[in-house]
């Protein structure tokens, strides 16, 4: 859609297989952006994330009168069902996280399961960040560790809710009634956000004029901080550039 600028990056890092999956579906009235991080080891993790992401991007459009949030919740629940079926077919315990952003008719909603994140920047401020479904995030919420310590905590990989489990399709859903020109969204896996502070996500966005520039700024920070053996890392940046109500170009 004209007015939505996006950039995608994914890397295996120092792992033999990339278990992250990133998918973008451009639509006449918006766009669907999906990032999933597979669990299960090597081939199975990659299968799980691809299954989850493609369940959303391959879905039919919302039914007449169906709200965007209802549609997104329904598709994530369906992705969970597809992954459970794939487990039986492959005789595997594969699982996946998911973070998804759906922008439709100039309204936006997003949802997540697991610890893949979405950040929303509105009018130059970081307005929202999804909550991780992990033991480490619970420790942060309880005041046991700082927010910056979540990604390096010993329990960070212990997830409390993921796709591929009974009840795992229950996503946390949020929405922004109408993003404005100059707003931005970041979807990313834990292999990326673990090396970033929230304020750095905002600073690099404010210094950038395109989704690609924003992504490159974030990646430069991360590449300087990653350690040998680092996890897969992936991101999708989305910048809102549509014209405002006065007909002026959005920044």
PDB file of C-alpha atoms in Angstrom:
ATOM      1  CA  UNK A   1       0.000   0.000   0.000  1.00  0.00           C
ATOM      2  CA  UNK A   2       1.231   3.487  -0.806  1.00  0.00           C
ATOM      3  CA  UNK A   3       2.123   5.144   2.460  1.00  0.00           C
ATOM      4  CA  UNK A   4       3.711   2.127   4.171  1.00  0.00           C
ATOM      5  CA  UNK A   5       7.468   1.715   3.856  1.00  0.00           C
ATOM      6  CA  UNK A   6       8.934  -1.525   5.202  1.00  0.00           C
ATOM      7  CA  UNK A   7      12.268  -3.335   5.405  1.00  0.00           C
ATOM      8  CA  UNK A   8      12.984  -6.966   6.316  1.00  0.00           C
ATOM      9  CA  UNK A   9      16.176  -8.559   7.641  1.00  0.00           C
ATOM     10  CA  UNK A  10      16.839 -12.054   8.942  1.00  0.00           C
ATOM     11  CA  UNK A  11      20.051 -13.907   9.744  1.00  0.00           C
ATOM     12  CA  UNK A  12      21.018 -17.273  11.215  1.00  0.00           C
ATOM     13  CA  UNK A  13      23.648 -15.523  13.334  1.00  0.00           C
ATOM     14  CA  UNK A  14      26.170 -18.076  14.539  1.00  0.00           C
ATOM     15  CA  UNK A  15      23.653 -20.916  14.445  1.00  0.00           C
ATOM     16  CA  UNK A  16      23.668 -23.600  11.709  1.00  0.00           C
ATOM     17  CA  UNK A  17      19.989 -23.049  10.860  1.00  0.00           C
ATOM     18  CA  UNK A  18      17.796 -19.956  10.849  1.00  0.00           C
ATOM     19  CA  UNK A  19      14.659 -20.828  12.821  1.00  0.00           C
ATOM     20  CA  UNK A  20      13.162 -17.350  12.387  1.00  0.00           C
ATOM     21  CA  UNK A  21      10.558 -16.708   9.701  1.00  0.00           C
ATOM     22  CA  UNK A  22       9.591 -13.263   8.430  1.00  0.00           C
ATOM     23  CA  UNK A  23       6.711 -12.705   6.029  1.00  0.00           C
ATOM     24  CA  UNK A  24       5.140  -9.574   4.540  1.00  0.00           C
ATOM     25  CA  UNK A  25       1.880  -9.394   2.608  1.00  0.00           C
ATOM     26  CA  UNK A  26       1.241  -6.081   0.913  1.00  0.00           C
ATOM     27  CA  UNK A  27      -2.447  -5.288   0.477  1.00  0.00           C
ATOM     28  CA  UNK A  28      -4.366  -2.668  -1.455  1.00  0.00           C
ATOM     29  CA  UNK A  29      -5.696  -1.217   1.810  1.00  0.00           C
ATOM     30  CA  UNK A  30      -2.694  -1.892   4.076  1.00  0.00           C
ATOM     31  CA  UNK A  31      -0.238  -4.618   4.941  1.00  0.00           C
ATOM     32  CA  UNK A  32       0.303  -7.690   7.081  1.00  0.00           C
ATOM     33  CA  UNK A  33       3.694  -8.153   8.763  1.00  0.00           C
ATOM     34  CA  UNK A  34       4.564 -11.376  10.585  1.00  0.00           C
ATOM     35  CA  UNK A  35       7.647 -12.533  12.472  1.00  0.00           C
ATOM     36  CA  UNK A  36       7.948 -15.975  14.091  1.00  0.00           C
ATOM     37  CA  UNK A  37      10.774 -17.640  16.017  1.00  0.00           C
ATOM     38  CA  UNK A  38      10.765 -21.430  15.969  1.00  0.00           C
ATOM     39  CA  UNK A  39      11.620 -23.734  18.849  1.00  0.00           C
ATOM     40  CA  UNK A  40      12.464 -27.381  18.560  1.00  0.00           C
ATOM     41  CA  UNK A  41      15.955 -27.417  17.173  1.00  0.00           C
ATOM     42  CA  UNK A  42      17.320 -27.054  13.657  1.00  0.00           C
ATOM     43  CA  UNK A  43      14.883 -28.281  10.994  1.00  0.00           C
ATOM     44  CA  UNK A  44      11.876 -28.542  13.307  1.00  0.00           C
ATOM     45  CA  UNK A  45      12.177 -24.983  14.573  1.00  0.00           C
ATOM     46  CA  UNK A  46      12.382 -23.661  11.028  1.00  0.00           C
ATOM     47  CA  UNK A  47       9.315 -25.686  10.027  1.00  0.00           C
ATOM     48  CA  UNK A  48       7.381 -24.404  13.032  1.00  0.00           C
ATOM     49  CA  UNK A  49       8.072 -20.727  12.392  1.00  0.00           C
ATOM     50  CA  UNK A  50       7.321 -21.043   8.676  1.00  0.00           C
ATOM     51  CA  UNK A  51       4.054 -22.842   9.453  1.00  0.00           C
ATOM     52  CA  UNK A  52       2.996 -20.130  11.902  1.00  0.00           C
ATOM     53  CA  UNK A  53       3.914 -17.191   9.674  1.00  0.00           C
ATOM     54  CA  UNK A  54       2.399 -18.635   6.514  1.00  0.00           C
ATOM     55  CA  UNK A  55      -0.833 -19.491   8.296  1.00  0.00           C
ATOM     56  CA  UNK A  56      -1.415 -15.742   8.636  1.00  0.00           C
ATOM     57  CA  UNK A  57      -0.122 -14.481   5.296  1.00  0.00           C
ATOM     58  CA  UNK A  58      -1.972 -17.253   3.445  1.00  0.00           C
ATOM     59  CA  UNK A  59      -5.306 -16.602   5.148  1.00  0.00           C
ATOM     60  CA  UNK A  60      -8.382 -15.199   3.461  1.00  0.00           C
ATOM     61  CA  UNK A  61      -9.232 -11.540   4.014  1.00  0.00           C
ATOM     62  CA  UNK A  62     -11.520 -10.590   6.911  1.00  0.00           C
ATOM     63  CA  UNK A  63     -15.168 -11.450   6.489  1.00  0.00           C
ATOM     64  CA  UNK A  64     -17.600  -8.578   5.822  1.00  0.00           C
ATOM     65  CA  UNK A  65     -18.088  -6.650   9.034  1.00  0.00           C
ATOM     66  CA  UNK A  66     -15.275  -8.474  10.858  1.00  0.00           C
ATOM     67  CA  UNK A  67     -12.982  -6.191  12.825  1.00  0.00           C
ATOM     68  CA  UNK A  68      -9.264  -6.361  12.127  1.00  0.00           C
ATOM     69  CA  UNK A  69      -8.460  -7.410  15.688  1.00  0.00           C
ATOM     70  CA  UNK A  70     -11.009 -10.210  15.596  1.00  0.00           C
ATOM     71  CA  UNK A  71      -9.523 -11.441  12.335  1.00  0.00           C
ATOM     72  CA  UNK A  72      -5.966 -11.360  13.685  1.00  0.00           C
ATOM     73  CA  UNK A  73      -6.920 -13.232  16.860  1.00  0.00           C
ATOM     74  CA  UNK A  74      -8.746 -15.836  14.793  1.00  0.00           C
ATOM     75  CA  UNK A  75      -5.799 -16.356  12.468  1.00  0.00           C
ATOM     76  CA  UNK A  76      -3.318 -16.792  15.318  1.00  0.00           C
ATOM     77  CA  UNK A  77      -5.603 -19.354  16.927  1.00  0.00           C
ATOM     78  CA  UNK A  78      -5.765 -21.080  13.554  1.00  0.00           C
ATOM     79  CA  UNK A  79      -1.974 -21.002  13.255  1.00  0.00           C
ATOM     80  CA  UNK A  80      -1.772 -22.768  16.595  1.00  0.00           C
ATOM     81  CA  UNK A  81      -4.093 -25.478  15.307  1.00  0.00           C
ATOM     82  CA  UNK A  82      -2.033 -25.921  12.159  1.00  0.00           C
ATOM     83  CA  UNK A  83       1.145 -26.233  14.184  1.00  0.00           C
ATOM     84  CA  UNK A  84      -0.413 -28.838  16.478  1.00  0.00           C
ATOM     85  CA  UNK A  85      -1.381 -30.835  13.392  1.00  0.00           C
ATOM     86  CA  UNK A  86       2.137 -30.503  11.981  1.00  0.00           C
ATOM     87  CA  UNK A  87       3.546 -31.842  15.251  1.00  0.00           C
ATOM     88  CA  UNK A  88       1.509 -35.008  14.789  1.00  0.00           C
ATOM     89  CA  UNK A  89       2.512 -35.320  11.148  1.00  0.00           C
ATOM     90  CA  UNK A  90       6.233 -34.839  11.853  1.00  0.00           C
ATOM     91  CA  UNK A  91       6.181 -36.561  15.254  1.00  0.00           C
ATOM     92  CA  UNK A  92       7.886 -33.530  16.685  1.00  0.00           C
ATOM     93  CA  UNK A  93       7.487 -31.204  19.646  1.00  0.00           C
ATOM     94  CA  UNK A  94       8.162 -28.113  17.511  1.00  0.00           C
ATOM     95  CA  UNK A  95       6.784 -24.778  18.678  1.00  0.00           C
ATOM     96  CA  UNK A  96       6.971 -21.133  17.679  1.00  0.00           C
ATOM     97  CA  UNK A  97       6.532 -17.600  18.925  1.00  0.00           C
ATOM     98  CA  UNK A  98       4.749 -15.016  16.774  1.00  0.00           C
ATOM     99  CA  UNK A  99       4.395 -11.253  16.505  1.00  0.00           C
ATOM    100  CA  UNK A 100       2.049  -9.836  13.881  1.00  0.00           C
ATOM    101  CA  UNK A 101       1.020  -6.379  12.725  1.00  0.00           C
ATOM    102  CA  UNK A 102      -2.021  -5.807  10.509  1.00  0.00           C
ATOM    103  CA  UNK A 103      -2.608  -2.336   9.063  1.00  0.00           C
ATOM    104  CA  UNK A 104      -5.925  -2.056   7.246  1.00  0.00           C
ATOM    105  CA  UNK A 105      -7.820   1.027   6.103  1.00  0.00           C
ATOM    106  CA  UNK A 106      -5.424   3.234   8.071  1.00  0.00           C
ATOM    107  CA  UNK A 107      -6.031   1.435  11.344  1.00  0.00           C
ATOM    108  CA  UNK A 108      -3.508  -0.872  12.981  1.00  0.00           C
ATOM    109  CA  UNK A 109      -3.651  -3.789  15.366  1.00  0.00           C
ATOM    110  CA  UNK A 110      -0.994  -6.183  16.556  1.00  0.00           C
ATOM    111  CA  UNK A 111      -0.704  -9.359  18.582  1.00  0.00           C
ATOM    112  CA  UNK A 112       1.971 -11.613  20.026  1.00  0.00           C
ATOM    113  CA  UNK A 113       2.545 -15.013  21.567  1.00  0.00           C
ATOM    114  CA  UNK A 114       5.895 -15.804  23.169  1.00  0.00           C
ATOM    115  CA  UNK A 115       8.836 -13.401  23.267  1.00  0.00           C
ATOM    116  CA  UNK A 116       8.976 -12.008  19.740  1.00  0.00           C
ATOM    117  CA  UNK A 117       8.241  -8.307  20.169  1.00  0.00           C
ATOM    118  CA  UNK A 118       6.515  -5.349  18.542  1.00  0.00           C
ATOM    119  CA  UNK A 119       7.411  -1.723  19.296  1.00  0.00           C
ATOM    120  CA  UNK A 120       5.098   1.159  18.329  1.00  0.00           C
ATOM    121  CA  UNK A 121       6.331   4.749  17.971  1.00  0.00           C
ATOM    122  CA  UNK A 122       3.731   7.520  17.738  1.00  0.00           C
ATOM    123  CA  UNK A 123       4.372  11.257  17.444  1.00  0.00           C
ATOM    124  CA  UNK A 124       8.024  10.820  18.329  1.00  0.00           C
ATOM    125  CA  UNK A 125       7.407   8.755  21.470  1.00  0.00           C
ATOM    126  CA  UNK A 126       7.657   5.046  22.181  1.00  0.00           C
ATOM    127  CA  UNK A 127       4.017   4.335  22.944  1.00  0.00           C
ATOM    128  CA  UNK A 128       3.864   0.558  23.304  1.00  0.00           C
ATOM    129  CA  UNK A 129       5.977  -2.574  23.505  1.00  0.00           C
ATOM    130  CA  UNK A 130       4.465  -6.043  23.688  1.00  0.00           C
ATOM    131  CA  UNK A 131       4.967  -8.048  26.869  1.00  0.00           C
ATOM    132  CA  UNK A 132       7.047 -11.232  26.619  1.00  0.00           C
ATOM    133  CA  UNK A 133       5.479 -14.489  27.734  1.00  0.00           C
ATOM    134  CA  UNK A 134       8.608 -15.657  29.541  1.00  0.00           C
ATOM    135  CA  UNK A 135       9.869 -16.372  33.036  1.00  0.00           C
ATOM    136  CA  UNK A 136      12.407 -13.555  32.709  1.00  0.00           C
ATOM    137  CA  UNK A 137       9.709 -11.030  31.867  1.00  0.00           C
ATOM    138  CA  UNK A 138       7.781 -12.146  34.954  1.00  0.00           C
ATOM    139  CA  UNK A 139      10.923 -11.577  37.007  1.00  0.00           C
ATOM    140  CA  UNK A 140      11.232  -8.077  35.544  1.00  0.00           C
ATOM    141  CA  UNK A 141       7.564  -7.334  36.283  1.00  0.00           C
ATOM    142  CA  UNK A 142       8.118  -8.470  39.861  1.00  0.00           C
ATOM    143  CA  UNK A 143      11.133  -6.158  40.224  1.00  0.00           C
ATOM    144  CA  UNK A 144      13.690  -8.971  40.495  1.00  0.00           C
ATOM    145  CA  UNK A 145      15.690  -7.846  37.443  1.00  0.00           C
ATOM    146  CA  UNK A 146      15.837  -4.687  35.328  1.00  0.00           C
ATOM    147  CA  UNK A 147      14.272  -4.434  31.894  1.00  0.00           C
ATOM    148  CA  UNK A 148      17.729  -4.370  30.301  1.00  0.00           C
ATOM    149  CA  UNK A 149      18.589  -7.671  32.014  1.00  0.00           C
ATOM    150  CA  UNK A 150      15.685  -9.627  30.492  1.00  0.00           C
ATOM    151  CA  UNK A 151      17.580 -10.646  27.358  1.00  0.00           C
ATOM    152  CA  UNK A 152      20.630 -11.874  29.284  1.00  0.00           C
ATOM    153  CA  UNK A 153      18.773 -13.566  32.138  1.00  0.00           C
ATOM    154  CA  UNK A 154      19.261 -17.303  32.679  1.00  0.00           C
ATOM    155  CA  UNK A 155      15.505 -17.907  32.373  1.00  0.00           C
ATOM    156  CA  UNK A 156      14.977 -15.876  29.209  1.00  0.00           C
ATOM    157  CA  UNK A 157      14.448 -18.970  27.051  1.00  0.00           C
ATOM    158  CA  UNK A 158      11.788 -20.379  29.399  1.00  0.00           C
ATOM    159  CA  UNK A 159       8.604 -19.356  27.625  1.00  0.00           C
ATOM    160  CA  UNK A 160       5.208 -19.499  29.305  1.00  0.00           C
ATOM    161  CA  UNK A 161       3.067 -19.335  26.170  1.00  0.00           C
ATOM    162  CA  UNK A 162       3.949 -20.421  22.611  1.00  0.00           C
ATOM    163  CA  UNK A 163       2.210 -21.679  19.510  1.00  0.00           C
ATOM    164  CA  UNK A 164       2.168 -25.470  19.362  1.00  0.00           C
ATOM    165  CA  UNK A 165       0.582 -26.019  22.777  1.00  0.00           C
ATOM    166  CA  UNK A 166      -3.008 -26.347  23.943  1.00  0.00           C
ATOM    167  CA  UNK A 167      -4.142 -22.807  24.603  1.00  0.00           C
ATOM    168  CA  UNK A 168      -1.060 -21.395  22.884  1.00  0.00           C
ATOM    169  CA  UNK A 169      -3.153 -19.632  20.273  1.00  0.00           C
ATOM    170  CA  UNK A 170      -4.444 -17.102  22.810  1.00  0.00           C
ATOM    171  CA  UNK A 171      -2.635 -13.959  21.692  1.00  0.00           C
ATOM    172  CA  UNK A 172      -2.264 -10.642  23.483  1.00  0.00           C
ATOM    173  CA  UNK A 173      -4.019  -8.151  21.213  1.00  0.00           C
ATOM    174  CA  UNK A 174      -3.551  -4.386  21.048  1.00  0.00           C
ATOM    175  CA  UNK A 175      -4.447  -1.656  18.593  1.00  0.00           C
ATOM    176  CA  UNK A 176      -3.776   1.903  17.552  1.00  0.00           C
ATOM    177  CA  UNK A 177      -6.940   3.469  16.174  1.00  0.00           C
ATOM    178  CA  UNK A 178      -5.148   5.372  13.415  1.00  0.00           C
ATOM    179  CA  UNK A 179      -1.374   5.602  13.078  1.00  0.00           C
ATOM    180  CA  UNK A 180      -0.231   8.928  11.677  1.00  0.00           C
ATOM    181  CA  UNK A 181       2.361   9.859   9.113  1.00  0.00           C
ATOM    182  CA  UNK A 182       5.701   9.738  10.918  1.00  0.00           C
ATOM    183  CA  UNK A 183       4.774   6.752  13.100  1.00  0.00           C
ATOM    184  CA  UNK A 184       6.736   3.498  13.057  1.00  0.00           C
ATOM    185  CA  UNK A 185       6.552  -0.158  14.022  1.00  0.00           C
ATOM    186  CA  UNK A 186       9.326  -2.653  14.750  1.00  0.00           C
ATOM    187  CA  UNK A 187       8.815  -6.416  14.911  1.00  0.00           C
ATOM    188  CA  UNK A 188      11.838  -8.430  16.067  1.00  0.00           C
ATOM    189  CA  UNK A 189      12.970 -11.737  17.517  1.00  0.00           C
ATOM    190  CA  UNK A 190      14.766 -12.070  20.858  1.00  0.00           C
ATOM    191  CA  UNK A 191      18.059 -12.511  19.029  1.00  0.00           C
ATOM    192  CA  UNK A 192      17.824  -8.819  18.200  1.00  0.00           C
ATOM    193  CA  UNK A 193      15.973  -7.086  21.038  1.00  0.00           C
ATOM    194  CA  UNK A 194      18.137  -8.777  23.674  1.00  0.00           C
ATOM    195  CA  UNK A 195      20.964  -6.421  22.652  1.00  0.00           C
ATOM    196  CA  UNK A 196      18.913  -3.229  22.496  1.00  0.00           C
ATOM    197  CA  UNK A 197      17.471  -0.780  24.986  1.00  0.00           C
ATOM    198  CA  UNK A 198      13.991   0.567  24.342  1.00  0.00           C
ATOM    199  CA  UNK A 199      15.305   4.127  24.085  1.00  0.00           C
ATOM    200  CA  UNK A 200      17.773   3.077  21.380  1.00  0.00           C
ATOM    201  CA  UNK A 201      14.898   1.763  19.262  1.00  0.00           C
ATOM    202  CA  UNK A 202      13.309   5.205  19.488  1.00  0.00           C
ATOM    203  CA  UNK A 203      16.534   7.167  18.897  1.00  0.00           C
ATOM    204  CA  UNK A 204      17.427   5.232  15.760  1.00  0.00           C
ATOM    205  CA  UNK A 205      13.882   5.704  14.435  1.00  0.00           C
ATOM    206  CA  UNK A 206      14.034   9.458  14.971  1.00  0.00           C
ATOM    207  CA  UNK A 207      17.370   9.643  13.132  1.00  0.00           C
ATOM    208  CA  UNK A 208      16.039   7.771  10.098  1.00  0.00           C
ATOM    209  CA  UNK A 209      14.000   8.797   7.076  1.00  0.00           C
ATOM    210  CA  UNK A 210      13.210   5.298   5.769  1.00  0.00           C
ATOM    211  CA  UNK A 211      12.453   1.848   7.146  1.00  0.00           C
ATOM    212  CA  UNK A 212      15.777   0.616   5.759  1.00  0.00           C
ATOM    213  CA  UNK A 213      17.777   3.343   7.517  1.00  0.00           C
ATOM    214  CA  UNK A 214      16.040   2.556  10.799  1.00  0.00           C
ATOM    215  CA  UNK A 215      16.810  -1.144  10.462  1.00  0.00           C
ATOM    216  CA  UNK A 216      20.440  -0.478   9.560  1.00  0.00           C
ATOM    217  CA  UNK A 217      20.907   1.704  12.634  1.00  0.00           C
ATOM    218  CA  UNK A 218      19.532  -1.009  14.902  1.00  0.00           C
ATOM    219  CA  UNK A 219      21.612  -3.721  13.247  1.00  0.00           C
ATOM    220  CA  UNK A 220      24.812  -1.704  13.625  1.00  0.00           C
ATOM    221  CA  UNK A 221      24.217  -1.501  17.367  1.00  0.00           C
ATOM    222  CA  UNK A 222      23.447  -5.208  17.649  1.00  0.00           C
ATOM    223  CA  UNK A 223      26.409  -6.389  15.561  1.00  0.00           C
ATOM    224  CA  UNK A 224      28.765  -4.538  17.900  1.00  0.00           C
ATOM    225  CA  UNK A 225      27.307  -6.332  20.920  1.00  0.00           C
ATOM    226  CA  UNK A 226      26.565  -9.907  19.893  1.00  0.00           C
ATOM    227  CA  UNK A 227      28.712 -12.659  21.316  1.00  0.00           C
ATOM    228  CA  UNK A 228      30.052 -15.787  19.589  1.00  0.00           C
ATOM    229  CA  UNK A 229      27.321 -18.364  19.171  1.00  0.00           C
ATOM    230  CA  UNK A 230      24.609 -15.720  19.027  1.00  0.00           C
ATOM    231  CA  UNK A 231      21.064 -16.671  18.165  1.00  0.00           C
ATOM    232  CA  UNK A 232      19.155 -16.051  14.936  1.00  0.00           C
ATOM    233  CA  UNK A 233      18.135 -12.415  14.644  1.00  0.00           C
ATOM    234  CA  UNK A 234      15.359 -10.911  12.557  1.00  0.00           C
ATOM    235  CA  UNK A 235      13.395  -7.694  12.197  1.00  0.00           C
ATOM    236  CA  UNK A 236      10.734  -5.948  10.185  1.00  0.00           C
ATOM    237  CA  UNK A 237      10.612  -2.152  10.292  1.00  0.00           C
ATOM    238  CA  UNK A 238       7.505  -0.320   9.083  1.00  0.00           C
ATOM    239  CA  UNK A 239       7.297   3.445   8.621  1.00  0.00           C
ATOM    240  CA  UNK A 240       3.980   5.192   8.046  1.00  0.00           C
ATOM    241  CA  UNK A 241       4.349   7.742   5.244  1.00  0.00           C
ATOM    242  CA  UNK A 242       0.813   8.291   3.999  1.00  0.00           C
ATOM    243  CA  UNK A 243      -0.552  11.772   3.448  1.00  0.00           C
ATOM    244  CA  UNK A 244      -2.232  13.458   6.380  1.00  0.00           C
ATOM    245  CA  UNK A 245      -5.720  14.938   6.347  1.00  0.00           C
ATOM    246  CA  UNK A 246      -4.397  18.206   4.915  1.00  0.00           C
ATOM    247  CA  UNK A 247      -2.932  16.383   1.950  1.00  0.00           C
ATOM    248  CA  UNK A 248       0.668  17.006   2.975  1.00  0.00           C
ATOM    249  CA  UNK A 249       3.249  14.283   2.733  1.00  0.00           C
ATOM    250  CA  UNK A 250       3.954  12.422   5.974  1.00  0.00           C
ATOM    251  CA  UNK A 251       7.512  12.446   7.239  1.00  0.00           C
TER     252      UNK A 251
END
